[in-house]
mmCIF file of C-alpha atoms in Angstrom:
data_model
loop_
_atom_site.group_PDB
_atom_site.id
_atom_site.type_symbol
_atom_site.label_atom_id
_atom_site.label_comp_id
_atom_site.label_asym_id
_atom_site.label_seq_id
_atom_site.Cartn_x
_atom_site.Cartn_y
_atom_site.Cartn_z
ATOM 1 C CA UNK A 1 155.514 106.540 110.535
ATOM 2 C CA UNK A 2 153.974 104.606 112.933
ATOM 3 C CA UNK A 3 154.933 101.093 114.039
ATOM 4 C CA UNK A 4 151.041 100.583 114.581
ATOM 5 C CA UNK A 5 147.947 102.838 113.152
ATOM 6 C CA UNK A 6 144.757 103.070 114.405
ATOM 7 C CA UNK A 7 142.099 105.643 112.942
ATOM 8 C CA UNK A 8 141.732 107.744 116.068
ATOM 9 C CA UNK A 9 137.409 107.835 115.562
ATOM 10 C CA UNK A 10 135.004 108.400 117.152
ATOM 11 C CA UNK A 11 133.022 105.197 115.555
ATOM 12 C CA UNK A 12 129.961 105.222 115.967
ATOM 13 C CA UNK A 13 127.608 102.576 115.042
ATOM 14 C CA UNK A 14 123.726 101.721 115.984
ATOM 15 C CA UNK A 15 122.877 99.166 119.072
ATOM 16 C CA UNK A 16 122.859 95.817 117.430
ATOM 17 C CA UNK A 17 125.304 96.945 114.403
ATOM 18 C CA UNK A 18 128.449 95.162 113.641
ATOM 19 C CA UNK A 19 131.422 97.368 114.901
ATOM 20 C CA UNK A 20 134.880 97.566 112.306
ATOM 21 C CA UNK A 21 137.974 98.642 113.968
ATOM 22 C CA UNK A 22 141.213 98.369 111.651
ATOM 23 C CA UNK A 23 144.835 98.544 112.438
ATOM 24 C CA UNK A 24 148.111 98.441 110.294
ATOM 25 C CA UNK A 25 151.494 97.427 111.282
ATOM 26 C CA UNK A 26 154.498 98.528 109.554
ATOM 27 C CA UNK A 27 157.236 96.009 110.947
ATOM 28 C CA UNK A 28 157.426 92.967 109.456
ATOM 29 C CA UNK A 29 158.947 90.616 112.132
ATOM 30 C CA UNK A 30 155.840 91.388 114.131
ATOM 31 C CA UNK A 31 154.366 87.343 114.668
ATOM 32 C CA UNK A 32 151.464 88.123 117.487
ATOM 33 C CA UNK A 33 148.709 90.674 117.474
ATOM 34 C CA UNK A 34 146.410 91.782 120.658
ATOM 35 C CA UNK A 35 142.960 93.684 120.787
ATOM 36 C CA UNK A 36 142.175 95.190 124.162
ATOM 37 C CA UNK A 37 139.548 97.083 125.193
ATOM 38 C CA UNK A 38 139.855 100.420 127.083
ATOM 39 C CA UNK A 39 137.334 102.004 129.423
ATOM 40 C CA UNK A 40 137.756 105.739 130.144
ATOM 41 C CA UNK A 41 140.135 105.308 133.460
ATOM 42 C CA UNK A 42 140.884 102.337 133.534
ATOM 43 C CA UNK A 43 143.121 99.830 132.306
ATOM 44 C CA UNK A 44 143.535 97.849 129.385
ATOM 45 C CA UNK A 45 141.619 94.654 129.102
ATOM 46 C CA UNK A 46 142.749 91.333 126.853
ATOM 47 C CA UNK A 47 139.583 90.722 124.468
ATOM 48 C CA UNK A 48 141.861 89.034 121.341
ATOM 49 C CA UNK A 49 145.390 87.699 120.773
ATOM 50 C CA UNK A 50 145.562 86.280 116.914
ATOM 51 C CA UNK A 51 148.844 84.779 115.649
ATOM 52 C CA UNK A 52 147.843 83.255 112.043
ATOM 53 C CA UNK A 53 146.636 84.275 109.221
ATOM 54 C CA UNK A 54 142.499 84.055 108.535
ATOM 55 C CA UNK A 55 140.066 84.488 111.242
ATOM 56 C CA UNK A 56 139.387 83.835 115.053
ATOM 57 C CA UNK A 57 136.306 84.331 116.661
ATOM 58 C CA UNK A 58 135.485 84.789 120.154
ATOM 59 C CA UNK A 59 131.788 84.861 120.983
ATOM 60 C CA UNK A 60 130.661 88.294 119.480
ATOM 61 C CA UNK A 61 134.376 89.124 118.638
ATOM 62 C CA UNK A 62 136.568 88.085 115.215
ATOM 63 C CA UNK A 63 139.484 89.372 114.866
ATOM 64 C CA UNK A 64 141.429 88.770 111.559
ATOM 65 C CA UNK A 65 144.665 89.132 110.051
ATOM 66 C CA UNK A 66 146.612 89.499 106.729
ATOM 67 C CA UNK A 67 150.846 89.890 107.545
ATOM 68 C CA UNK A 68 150.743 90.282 103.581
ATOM 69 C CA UNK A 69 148.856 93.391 103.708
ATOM 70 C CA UNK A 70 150.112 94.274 107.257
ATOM 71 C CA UNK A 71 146.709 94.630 108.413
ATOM 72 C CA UNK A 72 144.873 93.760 111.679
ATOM 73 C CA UNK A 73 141.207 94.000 112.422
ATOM 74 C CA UNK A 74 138.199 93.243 114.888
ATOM 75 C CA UNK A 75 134.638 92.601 114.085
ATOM 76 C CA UNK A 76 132.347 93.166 116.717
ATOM 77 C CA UNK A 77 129.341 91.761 116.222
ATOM 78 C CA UNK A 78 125.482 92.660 117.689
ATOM 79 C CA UNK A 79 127.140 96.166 119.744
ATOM 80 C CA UNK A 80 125.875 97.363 122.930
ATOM 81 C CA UNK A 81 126.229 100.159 124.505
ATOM 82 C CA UNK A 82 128.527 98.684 127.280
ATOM 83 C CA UNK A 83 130.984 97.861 124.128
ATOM 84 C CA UNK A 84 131.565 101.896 123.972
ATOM 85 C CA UNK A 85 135.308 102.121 124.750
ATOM 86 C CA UNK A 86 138.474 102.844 122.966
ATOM 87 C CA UNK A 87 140.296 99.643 121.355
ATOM 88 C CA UNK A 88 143.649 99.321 121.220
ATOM 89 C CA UNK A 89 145.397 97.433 118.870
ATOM 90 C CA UNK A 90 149.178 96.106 119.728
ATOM 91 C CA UNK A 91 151.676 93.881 117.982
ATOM 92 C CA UNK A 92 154.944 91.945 119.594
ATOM 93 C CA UNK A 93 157.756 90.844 117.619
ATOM 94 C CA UNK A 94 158.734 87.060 117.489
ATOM 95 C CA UNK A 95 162.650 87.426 118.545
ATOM 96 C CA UNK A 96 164.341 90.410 120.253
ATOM 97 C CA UNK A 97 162.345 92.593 121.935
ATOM 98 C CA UNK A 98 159.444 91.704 122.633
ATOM 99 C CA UNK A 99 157.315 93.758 124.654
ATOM 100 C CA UNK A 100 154.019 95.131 123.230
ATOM 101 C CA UNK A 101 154.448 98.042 120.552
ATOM 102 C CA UNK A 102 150.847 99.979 120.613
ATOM 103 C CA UNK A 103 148.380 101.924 118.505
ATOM 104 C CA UNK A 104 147.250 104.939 119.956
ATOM 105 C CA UNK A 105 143.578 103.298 119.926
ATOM 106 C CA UNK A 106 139.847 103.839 117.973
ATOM 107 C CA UNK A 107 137.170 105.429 119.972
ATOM 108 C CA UNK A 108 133.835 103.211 119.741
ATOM 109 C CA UNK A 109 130.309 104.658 120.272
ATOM 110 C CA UNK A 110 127.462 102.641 120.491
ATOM 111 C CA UNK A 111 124.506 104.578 119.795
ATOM 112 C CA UNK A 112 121.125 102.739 122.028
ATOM 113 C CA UNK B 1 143.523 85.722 143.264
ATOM 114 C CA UNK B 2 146.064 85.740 140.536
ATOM 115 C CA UNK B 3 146.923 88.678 139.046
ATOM 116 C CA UNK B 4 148.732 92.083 138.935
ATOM 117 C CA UNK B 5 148.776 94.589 141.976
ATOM 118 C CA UNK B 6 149.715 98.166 141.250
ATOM 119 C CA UNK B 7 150.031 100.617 144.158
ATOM 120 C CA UNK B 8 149.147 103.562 145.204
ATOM 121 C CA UNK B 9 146.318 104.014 142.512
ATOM 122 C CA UNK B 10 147.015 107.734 142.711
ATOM 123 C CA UNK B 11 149.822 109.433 143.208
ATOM 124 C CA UNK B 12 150.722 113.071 143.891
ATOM 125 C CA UNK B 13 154.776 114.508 143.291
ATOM 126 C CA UNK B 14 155.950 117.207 143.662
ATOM 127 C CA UNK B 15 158.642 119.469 141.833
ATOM 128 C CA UNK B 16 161.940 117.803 142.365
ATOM 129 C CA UNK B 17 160.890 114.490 143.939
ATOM 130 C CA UNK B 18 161.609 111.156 143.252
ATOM 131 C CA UNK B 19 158.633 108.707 143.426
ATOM 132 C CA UNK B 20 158.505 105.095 143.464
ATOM 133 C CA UNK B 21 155.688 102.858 141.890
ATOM 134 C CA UNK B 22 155.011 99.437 142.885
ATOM 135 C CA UNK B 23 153.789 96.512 140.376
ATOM 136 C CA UNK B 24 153.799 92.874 142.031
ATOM 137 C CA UNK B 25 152.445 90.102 140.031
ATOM 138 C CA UNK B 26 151.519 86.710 141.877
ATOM 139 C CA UNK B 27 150.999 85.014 137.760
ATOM 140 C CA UNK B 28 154.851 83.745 137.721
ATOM 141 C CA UNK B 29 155.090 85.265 134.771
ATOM 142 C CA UNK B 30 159.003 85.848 133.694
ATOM 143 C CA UNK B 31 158.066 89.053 131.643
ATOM 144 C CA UNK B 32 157.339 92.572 133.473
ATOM 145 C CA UNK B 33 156.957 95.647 131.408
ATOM 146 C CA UNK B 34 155.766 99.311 132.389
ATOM 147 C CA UNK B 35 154.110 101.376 129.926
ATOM 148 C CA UNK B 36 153.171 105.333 130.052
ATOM 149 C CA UNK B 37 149.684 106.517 128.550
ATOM 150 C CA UNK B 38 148.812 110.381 127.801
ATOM 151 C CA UNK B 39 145.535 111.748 127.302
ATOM 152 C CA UNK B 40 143.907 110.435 124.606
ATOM 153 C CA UNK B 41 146.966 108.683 123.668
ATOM 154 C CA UNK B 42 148.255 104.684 123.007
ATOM 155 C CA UNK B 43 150.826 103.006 125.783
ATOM 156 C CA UNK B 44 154.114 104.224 124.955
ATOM 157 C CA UNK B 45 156.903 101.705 126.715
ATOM 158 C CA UNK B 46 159.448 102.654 129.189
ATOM 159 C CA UNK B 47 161.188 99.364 130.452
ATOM 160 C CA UNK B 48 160.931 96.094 130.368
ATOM 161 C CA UNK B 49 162.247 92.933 132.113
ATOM 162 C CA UNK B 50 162.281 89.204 130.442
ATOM 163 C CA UNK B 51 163.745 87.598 133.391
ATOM 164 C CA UNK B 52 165.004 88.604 136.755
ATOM 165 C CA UNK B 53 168.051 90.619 137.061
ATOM 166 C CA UNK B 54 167.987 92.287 133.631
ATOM 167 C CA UNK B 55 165.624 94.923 132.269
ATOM 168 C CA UNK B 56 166.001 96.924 129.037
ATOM 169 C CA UNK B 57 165.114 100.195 128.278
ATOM 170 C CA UNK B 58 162.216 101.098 126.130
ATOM 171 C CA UNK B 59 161.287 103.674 123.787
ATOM 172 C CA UNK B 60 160.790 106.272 126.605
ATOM 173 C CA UNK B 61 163.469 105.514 129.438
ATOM 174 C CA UNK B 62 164.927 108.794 130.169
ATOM 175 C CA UNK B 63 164.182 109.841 133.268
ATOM 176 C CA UNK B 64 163.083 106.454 134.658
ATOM 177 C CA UNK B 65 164.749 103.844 136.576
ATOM 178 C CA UNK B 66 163.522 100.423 137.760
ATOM 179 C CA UNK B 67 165.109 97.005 139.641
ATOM 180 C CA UNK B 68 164.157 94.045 139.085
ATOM 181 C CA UNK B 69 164.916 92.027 142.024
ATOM 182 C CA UNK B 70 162.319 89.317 142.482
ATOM 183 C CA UNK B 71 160.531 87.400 139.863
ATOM 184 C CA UNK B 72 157.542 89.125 141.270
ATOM 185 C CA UNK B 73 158.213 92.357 141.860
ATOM 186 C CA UNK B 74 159.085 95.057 139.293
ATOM 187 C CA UNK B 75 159.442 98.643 140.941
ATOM 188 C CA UNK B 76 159.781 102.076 138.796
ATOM 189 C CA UNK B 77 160.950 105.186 140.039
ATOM 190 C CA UNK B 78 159.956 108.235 138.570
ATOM 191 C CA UNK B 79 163.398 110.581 139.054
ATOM 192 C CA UNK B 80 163.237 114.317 139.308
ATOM 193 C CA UNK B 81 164.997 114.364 135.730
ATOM 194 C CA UNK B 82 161.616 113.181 134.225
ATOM 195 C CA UNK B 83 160.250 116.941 132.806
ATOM 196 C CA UNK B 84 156.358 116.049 132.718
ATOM 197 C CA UNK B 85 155.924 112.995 134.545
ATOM 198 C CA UNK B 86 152.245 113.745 134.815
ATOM 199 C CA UNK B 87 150.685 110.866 133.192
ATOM 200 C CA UNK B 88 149.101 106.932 133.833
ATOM 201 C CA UNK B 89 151.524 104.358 134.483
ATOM 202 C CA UNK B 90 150.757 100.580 133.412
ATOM 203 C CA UNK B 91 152.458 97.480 134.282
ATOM 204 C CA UNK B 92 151.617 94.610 132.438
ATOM 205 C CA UNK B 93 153.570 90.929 132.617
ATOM 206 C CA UNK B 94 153.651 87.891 130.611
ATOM 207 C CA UNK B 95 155.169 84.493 130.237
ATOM 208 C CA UNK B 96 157.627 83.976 128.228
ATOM 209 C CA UNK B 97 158.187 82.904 124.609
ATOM 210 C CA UNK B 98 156.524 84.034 121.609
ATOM 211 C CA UNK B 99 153.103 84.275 121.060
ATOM 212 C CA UNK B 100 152.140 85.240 124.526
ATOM 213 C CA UNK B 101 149.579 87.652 126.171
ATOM 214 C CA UNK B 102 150.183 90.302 128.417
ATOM 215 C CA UNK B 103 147.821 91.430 131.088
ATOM 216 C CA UNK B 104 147.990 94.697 132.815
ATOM 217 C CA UNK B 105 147.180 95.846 136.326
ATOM 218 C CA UNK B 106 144.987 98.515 138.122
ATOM 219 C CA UNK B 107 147.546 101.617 137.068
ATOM 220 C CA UNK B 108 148.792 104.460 138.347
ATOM 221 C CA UNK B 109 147.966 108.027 138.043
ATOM 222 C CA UNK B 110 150.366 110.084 138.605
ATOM 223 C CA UNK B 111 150.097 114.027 139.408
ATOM 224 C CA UNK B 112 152.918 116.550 139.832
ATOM 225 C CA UNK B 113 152.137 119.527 141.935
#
């Protein structure tokens, strides 16, 4: 299994649609979770960090979290086509090591 | 400008050769990491550093060596004893402490021929 899941896509969704990307973690003494954004070639780009339980927006992004269900996600609302790109979801533990731990990312295409 | 500085943007090996990627970070961030991505694949990690002088390996180290000298500078060589090498290389720092954000640089794609 693992450590963090991401359904692969493509997602597609309509200009102007709100985009749902999901992600599920499966270690427990993760404490910090990270949506970045990832254009074909290039690297990835901060868009969300969310540490707490319930919701945090951003402008057209929300990103929410449950640690009881293990489960990470990011709403993007009003989608253009310039938000076509593949997300990648991360989590870092609290103590130890702490370097980034990765999804292997959700393809998004926004259909104009 | 603040930020992270990878160099060269591309680089070719070939069979045999040790290479050597640069990652300099002007942030003063105490945490350096380098990460490996395959096509159409997430970042897998291959070392990290949470303060100068010390480095760990991560879940992909064979094959790969780095220093880490200066609080800025985090180096990784890419030994002949790496089999497929052939990928894009991402370094990425952050401060340090919990709950903190890491931001990558440019990256490097490297090509064995």
């Amino acid at each position: 299994q693992k450590e963090v899941e991401q359904n692969s896509g493509p997602l597609s969704v309509p200009e102007g649609a709100i985009a749902s990307l999901n992600c599920t973690y499966s270690d427990r003494g993760s404490q910090s979770f990270f949506w970045y954004r990832q254009y074909s070639g290039k690297s990835p780009e901060l868009i969300m960090s969310i540490y707490s339980n319930g919701d945090k927006e951003d402008g057209r992004f929300t990103a929410q979290l449950n640690k009881a269900s293990q489960y990470v996600s990011l709403l993007i609302r009003d989608s253009q086509p310039s938000d076509s790109a593949t997300y990648l979801c991360a989590s870092s533990r609290g103590t130890g090591r702490r370097a980034l731990t990765f999804g292997s990312g959700t393809r998004l295409q926004v259909q104009p | 400008d603040g930020g992270i500085t990878q160099s060269p943007k591309y680089l070719f090996r070939k069979e045999g050769q040790n290479v050597t990627l640069s990652c300099e970070q002007n942030l003063n961030h105490d945490a350096m990491y380098w990460y490996r991505q395959d096509p159409g694949q997430g970042l897998r990690l291959i070392y990290y550093s949470q303060i100068v002088n010390d480095f760990q390996k991560g879940d992909i180290a064979e094959g790969y060596s780095v220093s880490r000298e200066k609080k800025e500078s985090f180096p990784l060589t890419v030994t002949s004893a790496q089999k497929n090498p052939t990928a894009f290389y991402l370094c990425a720092s952050s401060r340090s402490g919990t709950n903190t954000e890491a931001f990558f640089g440019q990256g490097t794609r490297l090509t064995v021929v």
